[in-house]
Amino acid sequence: MKARTYARHVRESFKSIGRNGWMTFASVSAVTVTLLLVGVFIVLMLNMNKVATDIEKDVEVRVLLEIGTKQEEAKAVGDKIEKINGVESVDYSSKEEELKNLVKDLGDDFRLFEQDNPLYDVFIVKAENPRDTGKIAAQINKYDNVNEALYGEAKIEKLFNILEVSRNVGLVLIIGLLFTAMFLISNTIKITIVARRREIEIMKLVGATNWFVRWPFVLEGLWLGVLGSIIPIALVTTGYYYAYEFIKPKLQNHFIQILDFTPFIYQVNGLILLMGCLIGAWGSFMSVRKFLRV
């Protein structure tokens, strides 16, 4: 496309936005609200996904060894566990270390057990894929000198199911909102096309190609998407900044973390702008394709 022709298309797209002031305002407002909701859902979903990943990574199997298991027998069990396909790490914790942790977490009352320690020697096992935890625990339970391999089966399976449903629901909502924005822009362009049908017919009579007619409308949708993304970007950035400053200190010593403000917010802003451009241009293209007989 020649530079002069492209400049003409750009001018025509801006003129159309100006001529259809109220429709432009209505469309940009609708796109703004839609992209704001999409932006908020993206921030929530990605942080929820981060929290879910942190929770999944914290899932572990606690392998209780039989009381009276000798050191060499315990080592043999550890070696067998390390060879299981999908095991990421294996850490040994003696019953003395287990009691120290219990006292640290729950208080000095548990020092009463120092003389007659009822706890087990333990292997703490983590899987490369948290969803393989149950399978690994089942295999460990078959080994000699293993009393039990615990991982909170019912709670963990329920947690995995909840996390999976939450991710899917969030994704469906975002896709639905994107299609809503595309529909709104498409309808705005459709009204513009009806209003300019005579002009388009004249353009075709003097030899204008299909794409020569379509380009201004596609660019108009693009500008509508860009304009509609400005306020969502500002609000999402401001909102996440204050949320991050409020939440981050409270999670400082916790294994669960939220995504760092940067570069995360720049990535979200870029995604919002890109979505605005794409749904605007695509919505316009589909409207022109469907309603223009050129």
Short mmCIF file of C-alpha atoms in Angstrom, two decimals:
data_model
loop_
_atom_site.label_atom_id
_atom_site.label_comp_id
_atom_site.label_asym_id
_atom_site.label_seq_id
_atom_site.Cartn_x
_atom_site.Cartn_y
_atom_site.Cartn_z
CA MET A 1 0.00 0.00 0.00
CA LYS A 2 1.35 3.46 -0.96
CA ALA A 3 2.08 5.95 1.81
CA ARG A 4 -0.39 8.46 0.33
CA THR A 5 -3.16 5.85 0.24
CA TYR A 6 -2.43 4.78 3.81
CA ALA A 7 -2.49 8.41 4.97
CA ARG A 8 -5.86 8.80 3.27
CA HIS A 9 -7.24 5.76 5.09
CA VAL A 10 -5.98 7.10 8.42
CA ARG A 11 -7.61 10.51 7.77
CA GLU A 12 -10.90 8.87 6.78
CA SER A 13 -10.92 6.70 9.90
CA PHE A 14 -10.43 9.75 12.15
CA LYS A 15 -13.08 11.71 10.25
CA SER A 16 -15.54 8.86 10.73
CA ILE A 17 -14.84 8.79 14.46
CA GLY A 18 -15.48 12.54 14.60
CA ARG A 19 -18.66 12.40 12.49
CA ASN A 20 -20.15 9.66 14.65
CA GLY A 21 -19.39 11.37 17.94
CA TRP A 22 -22.09 9.86 20.12
CA MET A 23 -21.68 6.39 18.68
CA THR A 24 -17.93 6.70 19.12
CA PHE A 25 -18.42 7.75 22.74
CA ALA A 26 -20.85 4.90 23.38
CA SER A 27 -18.55 2.35 21.75
CA VAL A 28 -15.40 3.59 23.51
CA SER A 29 -17.27 3.63 26.83
CA ALA A 30 -18.48 0.07 26.33
CA VAL A 31 -15.02 -1.09 25.29
CA THR A 32 -13.51 0.74 28.30
CA VAL A 33 -15.82 -1.04 30.73
CA THR A 34 -15.26 -4.37 29.01
CA LEU A 35 -11.47 -4.05 28.92
CA LEU A 36 -11.45 -2.87 32.53
CA LEU A 37 -13.32 -6.02 33.55
CA VAL A 38 -11.00 -8.12 31.39
CA GLY A 39 -7.94 -6.43 32.91
CA VAL A 40 -9.18 -7.00 36.46
CA PHE A 41 -10.01 -10.65 35.67
CA ILE A 42 -6.56 -11.15 34.12
CA VAL A 43 -4.82 -9.70 37.19
CA LEU A 44 -6.94 -11.81 39.53
CA MET A 45 -6.65 -14.97 37.44
CA LEU A 46 -2.87 -14.75 36.99
CA ASN A 47 -2.34 -14.04 40.69
CA MET A 48 -4.73 -16.85 41.57
CA ASN A 49 -2.74 -19.09 39.24
CA LYS A 50 0.48 -17.98 41.02
CA VAL A 51 -1.04 -18.74 44.42
CA ALA A 52 -2.34 -22.07 43.12
CA THR A 53 1.11 -22.96 41.79
CA ASP A 54 2.69 -22.03 45.13
CA ILE A 55 0.15 -24.19 46.97
CA GLU A 56 0.72 -27.09 44.58
CA LYS A 57 4.49 -26.79 45.00
CA ASP A 58 4.06 -26.94 48.78
CA VAL A 59 2.26 -30.29 48.56
CA GLU A 60 4.50 -33.01 49.97
CA VAL A 61 4.43 -36.64 51.04
CA ARG A 62 5.46 -37.34 54.63
CA VAL A 63 6.82 -40.89 54.77
CA LEU A 64 6.65 -42.22 58.35
CA LEU A 65 9.20 -44.96 58.96
CA GLU A 66 8.42 -47.91 61.20
CA ILE A 67 9.53 -47.38 64.80
CA GLY A 68 12.83 -49.18 65.34
CA THR A 69 13.97 -48.83 61.71
CA LYS A 70 17.79 -48.84 61.63
CA GLN A 71 19.85 -46.14 59.94
CA GLU A 72 20.96 -48.38 57.07
CA GLU A 73 17.37 -49.51 56.52
CA ALA A 74 16.19 -45.88 56.51
CA LYS A 75 18.90 -45.02 54.00
CA ALA A 76 17.78 -47.89 51.77
CA VAL A 77 14.21 -46.57 51.84
CA GLY A 78 15.47 -43.08 50.94
CA ASP A 79 17.49 -44.43 48.04
CA LYS A 80 14.46 -46.29 46.68
CA ILE A 81 12.29 -43.18 46.95
CA GLU A 82 14.85 -41.08 45.06
CA LYS A 83 14.70 -43.55 42.17
CA ILE A 84 10.92 -43.19 41.75
CA ASN A 85 10.09 -41.51 38.47
CA GLY A 86 8.74 -37.99 39.10
CA VAL A 87 10.31 -37.39 42.52
CA GLU A 88 11.90 -33.95 42.77
CA SER A 89 13.44 -34.04 46.26
CA VAL A 90 13.77 -36.30 49.29
CA ASP A 91 14.69 -34.88 52.72
CA TYR A 92 15.21 -36.86 55.91
CA SER A 93 13.96 -35.58 59.26
CA SER A 94 14.68 -37.58 62.42
CA LYS A 95 12.07 -37.85 65.17
CA GLU A 96 14.21 -35.48 67.29
CA GLU A 97 14.05 -32.86 64.51
CA GLU A 98 10.32 -33.47 64.15
CA LEU A 99 9.84 -32.79 67.89
CA LYS A 100 11.90 -29.57 67.68
CA ASN A 101 9.69 -28.37 64.82
CA LEU A 102 6.59 -29.28 66.81
CA VAL A 103 7.80 -27.26 69.81
CA LYS A 104 8.69 -24.34 67.55
CA ASP A 105 5.28 -24.33 65.85
CA LEU A 106 2.96 -25.25 68.74
CA GLY A 107 4.74 -24.20 71.93
CA ASP A 108 6.85 -25.45 74.82
CA ASP A 109 4.13 -27.75 76.13
CA PHE A 110 5.39 -30.39 73.71
CA ARG A 111 8.79 -30.47 75.46
CA LEU A 112 7.16 -33.02 77.77
CA PHE A 113 7.77 -35.60 75.04
CA GLU A 114 11.55 -35.06 74.94
CA GLN A 115 12.18 -37.96 77.35
CA ASP A 116 9.88 -40.39 75.55
CA ASN A 117 9.56 -39.18 71.94
CA PRO A 118 6.52 -40.82 70.27
CA LEU A 119 7.16 -39.34 66.82
CA TYR A 120 8.45 -41.10 63.70
CA ASP A 121 11.55 -40.63 61.60
CA VAL A 122 10.29 -39.05 58.41
CA PHE A 123 11.18 -38.63 54.76
CA ILE A 124 9.70 -35.49 53.20
CA VAL A 125 9.11 -36.12 49.49
CA LYS A 126 8.14 -33.60 46.82
CA ALA A 127 7.00 -34.48 43.31
CA GLU A 128 8.10 -32.69 40.14
CA ASN A 129 4.43 -32.52 39.16
CA PRO A 130 2.25 -32.00 42.27
CA ARG A 131 -0.56 -33.98 40.65
CA ASP A 132 1.66 -37.09 40.76
CA THR A 133 1.80 -36.88 44.57
CA GLY A 134 -0.89 -39.53 45.13
CA LYS A 135 0.72 -41.98 42.72
CA ILE A 136 4.12 -41.55 44.39
CA ALA A 137 2.63 -41.95 47.88
CA ALA A 138 0.88 -45.17 46.82
CA GLN A 139 4.16 -46.61 45.55
CA ILE A 140 6.06 -45.65 48.72
CA ASN A 141 3.40 -47.29 50.90
CA LYS A 142 4.44 -50.66 49.45
CA TYR A 143 8.05 -50.41 50.69
CA ASP A 144 9.39 -52.31 53.69
CA ASN A 145 9.99 -50.29 56.89
CA VAL A 146 7.42 -47.70 55.81
CA ASN A 147 4.61 -47.23 58.32
CA GLU A 148 2.58 -44.83 56.16
CA ALA A 149 2.99 -42.24 53.40
CA LEU A 150 0.72 -39.28 54.18
CA TYR A 151 -0.22 -36.35 51.93
CA GLY A 152 -3.79 -35.44 52.95
CA GLU A 153 -5.35 -37.31 50.05
CA ALA A 154 -8.95 -36.04 50.31
CA LYS A 155 -8.02 -32.39 50.92
CA ILE A 156 -5.33 -32.31 48.22
CA GLU A 157 -7.58 -33.85 45.55
CA LYS A 158 -10.35 -31.41 46.47
CA LEU A 159 -7.88 -28.51 46.33
CA PHE A 160 -6.62 -29.53 42.88
CA ASN A 161 -10.22 -29.76 41.61
CA ILE A 162 -11.11 -26.31 43.00
CA LEU A 163 -8.01 -24.74 41.47
CA GLU A 164 -8.74 -26.34 38.09
CA VAL A 165 -12.37 -25.14 38.11
CA SER A 166 -11.31 -21.62 39.15
CA ARG A 167 -8.82 -21.39 36.30
CA ASN A 168 -11.34 -22.62 33.73
CA VAL A 169 -14.11 -20.28 34.95
CA GLY A 170 -11.75 -17.29 34.83
CA LEU A 171 -10.67 -18.16 31.30
CA VAL A 172 -14.28 -18.55 30.11
CA LEU A 173 -15.26 -15.18 31.63
CA ILE A 174 -12.36 -13.41 29.95
CA ILE A 175 -13.17 -14.93 26.55
CA GLY A 176 -16.83 -13.99 26.99
CA LEU A 177 -15.95 -10.38 27.81
CA LEU A 178 -13.65 -10.16 24.78
CA PHE A 179 -16.41 -11.35 22.46
CA THR A 180 -18.77 -8.81 24.05
CA ALA A 181 -16.34 -5.98 23.29
CA MET A 182 -15.89 -7.24 19.73
CA PHE A 183 -19.68 -7.35 19.27
CA LEU A 184 -20.08 -3.75 20.50
CA ILE A 185 -17.41 -2.40 18.17
CA SER A 186 -18.80 -4.42 15.28
CA ASN A 187 -22.27 -2.91 15.81
CA THR A 188 -20.84 0.61 15.92
CA ILE A 189 -19.05 0.06 12.62
CA LYS A 190 -22.20 -1.51 11.15
CA ILE A 191 -24.18 1.68 11.86
CA THR A 192 -21.40 3.74 10.27
CA ILE A 193 -21.51 1.55 7.17
CA VAL A 194 -25.28 1.98 6.80
CA ALA A 195 -24.93 5.76 7.12
CA ARG A 196 -22.20 5.83 4.42
CA ARG A 197 -23.66 3.27 2.05
CA ARG A 198 -24.20 5.83 -0.72
CA GLU A 199 -20.60 7.05 -0.42
CA ILE A 200 -19.35 3.45 -0.57
CA GLU A 201 -21.45 2.74 -3.67
CA ILE A 202 -19.93 5.79 -5.39
CA MET A 203 -16.43 4.64 -4.43
CA LYS A 204 -17.13 1.25 -5.98
CA LEU A 205 -18.52 2.83 -9.15
CA VAL A 206 -15.30 4.78 -9.69
CA GLY A 207 -13.20 1.62 -9.29
CA ALA A 208 -12.32 1.40 -5.56
CA THR A 209 -11.21 -2.09 -4.55
CA ASN A 210 -12.76 -4.02 -1.70
CA TRP A 211 -9.77 -3.41 0.57
CA PHE A 212 -9.66 0.30 -0.31
CA VAL A 213 -13.19 0.54 1.10
CA ARG A 214 -12.53 -1.71 4.08
CA TRP A 215 -9.30 -0.19 5.40
CA PRO A 216 -10.78 3.01 6.93
CA PHE A 217 -13.32 0.94 8.85
CA VAL A 218 -10.68 -1.48 10.12
CA LEU A 219 -8.52 1.44 11.23
CA GLU A 220 -11.54 3.08 12.87
CA GLY A 221 -12.11 -0.07 14.93
CA LEU A 222 -8.42 -0.10 15.81
CA TRP A 223 -8.60 3.49 17.15
CA LEU A 224 -11.74 2.68 19.11
CA GLY A 225 -9.91 -0.24 20.72
CA VAL A 226 -6.89 1.96 21.56
CA LEU A 227 -9.07 4.71 23.05
CA GLY A 228 -11.03 2.15 25.02
CA SER A 229 -7.83 0.69 26.54
CA ILE A 230 -6.44 3.95 28.01
CA ILE A 231 -8.64 4.18 31.12
CA PRO A 232 -8.47 0.42 31.91
CA ILE A 233 -4.66 0.56 31.75
CA ALA A 234 -4.57 3.55 34.13
CA LEU A 235 -7.06 2.04 36.59
CA VAL A 236 -5.57 -1.47 36.57
CA THR A 237 -2.05 -0.06 37.11
CA THR A 238 -3.15 2.18 39.99
CA GLY A 239 -5.34 -0.48 41.58
CA TYR A 240 -2.69 -3.20 41.42
CA TYR A 241 -0.02 -0.84 42.79
CA TYR A 242 -2.02 -0.12 45.95
CA ALA A 243 -3.13 -3.76 46.28
CA TYR A 244 0.49 -4.92 45.90
CA GLU A 245 1.75 -2.42 48.49
CA PHE A 246 -0.97 -3.57 50.92
CA ILE A 247 -0.72 -7.35 50.43
CA LYS A 248 3.01 -7.93 49.82
CA PRO A 249 4.22 -7.08 53.37
CA LYS A 250 1.59 -9.40 54.87
CA LEU A 251 2.96 -12.33 52.82
CA GLN A 252 6.62 -11.55 53.47
CA ASN A 253 7.38 -14.75 55.40
CA HIS A 254 4.73 -16.90 53.77
CA PHE A 255 5.23 -19.50 51.07
CA ILE A 256 2.31 -18.00 49.10
CA GLN A 257 3.26 -14.89 47.09
CA ILE A 258 1.57 -12.61 44.57
CA LEU A 259 3.18 -11.51 41.31
CA ASP A 260 5.68 -8.65 41.58
CA PHE A 261 4.37 -5.27 40.45
CA THR A 262 7.00 -5.06 37.71
CA PRO A 263 7.33 -6.47 35.11
CA PHE A 264 3.86 -8.02 35.66
CA ILE A 265 1.87 -4.79 35.33
CA TYR A 266 3.68 -3.83 32.10
CA GLN A 267 2.81 -7.22 30.65
CA VAL A 268 -0.85 -6.82 31.64
CA ASN A 269 -0.99 -3.29 30.20
CA GLY A 270 0.55 -4.48 26.95
CA LEU A 271 -2.00 -7.30 26.83
CA ILE A 272 -4.92 -4.90 27.43
CA LEU A 273 -3.68 -2.57 24.67
CA LEU A 274 -3.13 -5.49 22.30
CA MET A 275 -6.60 -6.88 23.04
CA GLY A 276 -8.13 -3.45 22.46
CA CYS A 277 -6.41 -3.18 19.07
CA LEU A 278 -7.23 -6.73 18.01
CA ILE A 279 -10.89 -6.79 19.03
CA GLY A 280 -11.39 -3.34 17.51
CA ALA A 281 -9.78 -4.19 14.17
CA TRP A 282 -11.27 -7.69 14.02
CA GLY A 283 -14.74 -6.51 15.02
CA SER A 284 -14.63 -3.90 12.28
CA PHE A 285 -13.29 -6.34 9.71
CA MET A 286 -16.02 -8.87 10.43
CA SER A 287 -18.71 -6.17 10.31
CA VAL A 288 -17.47 -4.84 6.96
CA ARG A 289 -17.16 -8.35 5.58
CA LYS A 290 -20.68 -9.28 6.60
CA PHE A 291 -22.59 -6.11 5.81
CA LEU A 292 -20.78 -4.60 2.82
CA ARG A 293 -21.54 -6.06 -0.59
CA VAL A 294 -18.46 -4.76 -2.32
#
